[in-house]
Coordinates of C-alpha atoms and ligand atoms in Angstrom, one line a residue:
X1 CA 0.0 0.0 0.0
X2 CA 0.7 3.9 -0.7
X3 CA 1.1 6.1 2.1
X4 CA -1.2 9.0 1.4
X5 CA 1.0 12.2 0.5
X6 CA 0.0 13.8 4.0
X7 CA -2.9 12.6 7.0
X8 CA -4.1 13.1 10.6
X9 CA -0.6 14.8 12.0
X10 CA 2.2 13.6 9.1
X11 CA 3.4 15.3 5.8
X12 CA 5.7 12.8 3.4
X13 CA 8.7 15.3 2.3
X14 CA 11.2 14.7 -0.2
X15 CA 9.0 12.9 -2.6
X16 CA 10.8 13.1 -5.7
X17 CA 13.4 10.9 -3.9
X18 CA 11.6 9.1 -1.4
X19 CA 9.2 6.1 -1.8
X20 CA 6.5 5.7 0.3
X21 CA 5.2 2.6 -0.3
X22 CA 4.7 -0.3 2.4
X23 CA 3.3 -3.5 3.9
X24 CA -0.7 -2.7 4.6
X25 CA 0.8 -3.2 8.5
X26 CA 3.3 -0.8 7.9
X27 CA 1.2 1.9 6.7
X28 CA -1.6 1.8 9.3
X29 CA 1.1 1.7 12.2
X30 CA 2.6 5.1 10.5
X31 CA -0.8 6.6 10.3
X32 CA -1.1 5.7 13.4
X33 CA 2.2 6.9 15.1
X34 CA 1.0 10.3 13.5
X35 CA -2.3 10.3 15.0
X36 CA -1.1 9.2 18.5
X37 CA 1.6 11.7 18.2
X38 CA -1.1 14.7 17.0
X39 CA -3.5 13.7 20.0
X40 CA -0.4 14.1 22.1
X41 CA 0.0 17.9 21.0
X42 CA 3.1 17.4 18.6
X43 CA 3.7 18.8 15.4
X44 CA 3.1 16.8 12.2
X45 CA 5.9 14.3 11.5
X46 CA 7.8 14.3 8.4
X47 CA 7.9 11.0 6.8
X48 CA 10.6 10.0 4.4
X49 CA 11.3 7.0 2.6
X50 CA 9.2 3.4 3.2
X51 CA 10.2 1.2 0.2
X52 CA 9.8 1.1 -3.7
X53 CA 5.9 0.1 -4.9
X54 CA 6.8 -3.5 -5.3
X55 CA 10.4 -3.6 -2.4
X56 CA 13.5 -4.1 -3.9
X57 CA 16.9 -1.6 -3.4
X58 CA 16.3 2.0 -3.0
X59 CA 18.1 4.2 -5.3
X60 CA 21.1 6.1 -3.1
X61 CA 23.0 3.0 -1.5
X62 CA 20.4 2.0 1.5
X63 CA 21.0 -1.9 2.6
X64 CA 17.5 -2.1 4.4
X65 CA 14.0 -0.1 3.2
X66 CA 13.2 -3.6 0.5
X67 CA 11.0 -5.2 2.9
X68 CA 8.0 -2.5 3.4
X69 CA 8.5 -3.4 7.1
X70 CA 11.2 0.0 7.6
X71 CA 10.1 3.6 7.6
X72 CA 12.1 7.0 8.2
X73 CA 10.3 9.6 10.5
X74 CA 11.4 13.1 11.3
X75 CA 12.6 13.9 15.2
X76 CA 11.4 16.9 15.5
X77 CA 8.1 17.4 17.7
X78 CA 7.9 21.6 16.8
X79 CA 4.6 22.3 15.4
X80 CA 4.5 22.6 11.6
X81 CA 2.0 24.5 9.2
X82 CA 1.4 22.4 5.7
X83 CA 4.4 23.3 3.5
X84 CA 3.7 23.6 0.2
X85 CA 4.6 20.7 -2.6
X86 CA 7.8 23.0 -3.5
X87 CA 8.5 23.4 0.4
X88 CA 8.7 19.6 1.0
X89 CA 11.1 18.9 -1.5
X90 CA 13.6 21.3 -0.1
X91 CA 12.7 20.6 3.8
X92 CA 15.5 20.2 5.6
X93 CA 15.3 17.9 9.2
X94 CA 16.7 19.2 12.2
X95 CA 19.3 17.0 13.8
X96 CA 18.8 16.7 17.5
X97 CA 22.5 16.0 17.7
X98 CA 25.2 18.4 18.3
X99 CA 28.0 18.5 15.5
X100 CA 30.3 17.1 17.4
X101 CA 28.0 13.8 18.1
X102 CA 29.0 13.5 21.4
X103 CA 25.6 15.2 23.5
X104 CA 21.8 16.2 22.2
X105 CA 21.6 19.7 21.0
X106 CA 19.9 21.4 23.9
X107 CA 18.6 24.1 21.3
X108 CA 16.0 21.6 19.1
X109 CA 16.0 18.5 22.0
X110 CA 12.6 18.5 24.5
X111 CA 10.6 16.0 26.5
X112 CA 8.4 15.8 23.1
X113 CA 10.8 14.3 21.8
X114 CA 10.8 11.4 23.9
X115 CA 7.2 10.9 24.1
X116 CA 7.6 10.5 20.0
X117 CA 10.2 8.2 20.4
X118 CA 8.2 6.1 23.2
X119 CA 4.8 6.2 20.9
X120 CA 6.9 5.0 18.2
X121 CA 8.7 2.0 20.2
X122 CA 4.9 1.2 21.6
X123 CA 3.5 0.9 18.1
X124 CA 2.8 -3.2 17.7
X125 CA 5.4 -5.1 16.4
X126 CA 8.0 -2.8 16.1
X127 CA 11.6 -5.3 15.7
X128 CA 13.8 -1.7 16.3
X129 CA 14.3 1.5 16.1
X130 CA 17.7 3.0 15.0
X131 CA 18.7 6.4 16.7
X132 CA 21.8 8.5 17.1
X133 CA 24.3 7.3 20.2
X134 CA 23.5 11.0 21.6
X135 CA 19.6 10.4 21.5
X136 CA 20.1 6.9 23.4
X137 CA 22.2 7.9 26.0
X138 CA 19.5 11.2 26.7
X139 CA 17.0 8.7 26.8
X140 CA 19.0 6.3 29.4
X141 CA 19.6 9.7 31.4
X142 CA 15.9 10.7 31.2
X143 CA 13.5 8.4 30.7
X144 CA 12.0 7.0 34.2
X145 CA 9.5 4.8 35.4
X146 CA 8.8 2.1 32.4
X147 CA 12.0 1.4 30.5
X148 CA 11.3 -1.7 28.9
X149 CA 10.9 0.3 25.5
X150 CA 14.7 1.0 25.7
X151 CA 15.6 -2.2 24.3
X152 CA 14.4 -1.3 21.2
X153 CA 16.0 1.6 20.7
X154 CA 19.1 0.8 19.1
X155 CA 22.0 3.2 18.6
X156 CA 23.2 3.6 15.4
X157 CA 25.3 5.9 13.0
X158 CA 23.6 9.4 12.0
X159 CA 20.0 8.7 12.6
X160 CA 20.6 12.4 14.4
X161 CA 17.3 14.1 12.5
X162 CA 15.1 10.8 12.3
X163 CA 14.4 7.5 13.3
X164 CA 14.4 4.5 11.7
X165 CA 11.5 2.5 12.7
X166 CA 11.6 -1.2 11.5
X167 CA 8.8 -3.6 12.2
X168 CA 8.7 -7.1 12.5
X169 CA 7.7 -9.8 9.9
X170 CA 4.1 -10.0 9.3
X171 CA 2.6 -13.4 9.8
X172 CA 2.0 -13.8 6.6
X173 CA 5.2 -13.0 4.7
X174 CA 6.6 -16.3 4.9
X175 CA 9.7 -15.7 3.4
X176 CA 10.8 -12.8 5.5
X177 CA 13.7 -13.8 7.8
X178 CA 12.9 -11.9 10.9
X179 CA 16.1 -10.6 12.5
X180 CA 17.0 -11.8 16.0
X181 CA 15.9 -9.4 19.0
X182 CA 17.6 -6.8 20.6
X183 CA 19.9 -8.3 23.8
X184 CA 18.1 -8.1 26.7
X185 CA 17.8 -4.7 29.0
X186 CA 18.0 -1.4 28.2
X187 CA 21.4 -0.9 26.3
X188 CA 22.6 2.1 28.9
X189 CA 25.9 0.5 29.6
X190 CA 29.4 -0.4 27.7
X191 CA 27.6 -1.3 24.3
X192 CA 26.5 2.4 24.4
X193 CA 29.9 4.0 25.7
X194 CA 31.3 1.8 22.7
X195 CA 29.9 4.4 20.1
X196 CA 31.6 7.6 22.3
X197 CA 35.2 5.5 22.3
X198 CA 34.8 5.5 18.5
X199 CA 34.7 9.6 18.0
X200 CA 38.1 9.7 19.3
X201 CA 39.5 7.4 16.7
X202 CA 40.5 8.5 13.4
X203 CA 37.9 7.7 10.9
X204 CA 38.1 4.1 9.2
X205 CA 38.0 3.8 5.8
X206 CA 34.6 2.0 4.6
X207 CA 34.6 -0.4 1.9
X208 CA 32.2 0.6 -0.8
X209 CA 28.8 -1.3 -0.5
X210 CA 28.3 -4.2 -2.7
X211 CA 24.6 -5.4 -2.6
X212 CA 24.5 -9.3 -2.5
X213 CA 22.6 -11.0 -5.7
X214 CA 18.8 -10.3 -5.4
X215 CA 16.7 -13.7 -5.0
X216 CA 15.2 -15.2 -8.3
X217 CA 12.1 -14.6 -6.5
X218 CA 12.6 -10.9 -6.0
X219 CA 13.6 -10.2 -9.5
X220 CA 10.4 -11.5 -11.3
X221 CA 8.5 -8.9 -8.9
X222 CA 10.4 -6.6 -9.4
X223 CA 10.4 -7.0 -13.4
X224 CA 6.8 -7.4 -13.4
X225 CA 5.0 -4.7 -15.6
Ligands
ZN1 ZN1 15.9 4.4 7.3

């Protein structure tokens, strides 16, 4: 299924490179992440890239996004007037992240920022959700009370302006191979710092990405008029 151009408290940006197509699951748990989150008092969300109509790579070098199970959303909470079809192209998304990685930048972060994040992570089966190192650790400094949801948010590289929400494989999409869970607790300890210890390091170099063969299977859907 499409996910309508904008709805109840989202507007899809980027749309002449983003594709906005997902599993039928997929699309009502957005809809309803944005709903939630406009009952809450947020702004709309942005929404960026799902997958192509029929999966497959996404043009630009992303490894996941072929499934319809993944979906990019916009951090920031701020409210938002409608932008224009011209303004959504050019929208930019505010990192939440100081330049220097290593803290939340105190001038966009707020505590609606966290009750996105913890809608998001209480939407049904969500597998993970991949956010900047700063945004975890703010959340392990922060969040009180119920903590469970922590598991699933994983700390990952840039994810500093949105998150990446992946849901698990629907029931009925037999040959999806469902990754295996997040480790147990809440991820606030040495697996975290780990991220930190790698800022002082010089940079490594990163081999170029080389897509592994697509399945048989895959390419007749994909070739199919
Ligand atoms: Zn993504």
């Amino acid at each position: 299924m499409q996910l309508p151009s904008a709805g109840v408290g989202f507007q899809t940006i980027h749309r002449a490179r983003s594709s906005f197509w997902g599993a039928p699951s997929t699309i009502s748990r957005i809809e309803s992440l944005a709903a939630q989150a406009h009952s809450a008092g947020l702004g709309d969300l942005y929404i960026e890239d799902i997958s192509r109509p029929r999966g497959g790579p996404l043009s630009g070098g992303h490894q996941s996004h072929q499934l319809g199970l993944d979906v990019d959303v916009g951090l920031d909470p701020a409210p938002k007037r409608a932008l224009t079809a011209a303004e959504r192209e050019q929208v930019e998304l505010t990192s939440m992240v100081r330049p220097d990685q290593r803290a939340i930048d105190q001038a966009h972060w707020s505590p609606e920022v966290i009750t996105l994040l913890r809608l998001a992570a209480s939407l049904p089966d969500v597998d993970r959700i991949l956010i900047n190192p700063a945004i975890k650790r703010q959340l392990c400094q922060d969040v009180r009370g119920d903590r469970s949801w922590l598991r699933l948010m994983r700390p990952w590289y840039d994810h500093a302006a949105h998150m990446h929400i992946r849901f698990r494989c629907p029931a009925d999409q037999h040959d999806c191979a469902q990754a295996p869970p997040p480790p147990p607790g809440d991820g606030c300890d040495a697996t975290l710092q780990w991220w930190f210890d790698q800022l002082a390091l010089p940079p490594k170099p990163t081999p170029p990405y080389r897509p592994p063969p697509l399945p048989a299977a895959c390419m007749v859907v994909m070739q199919a008029p």
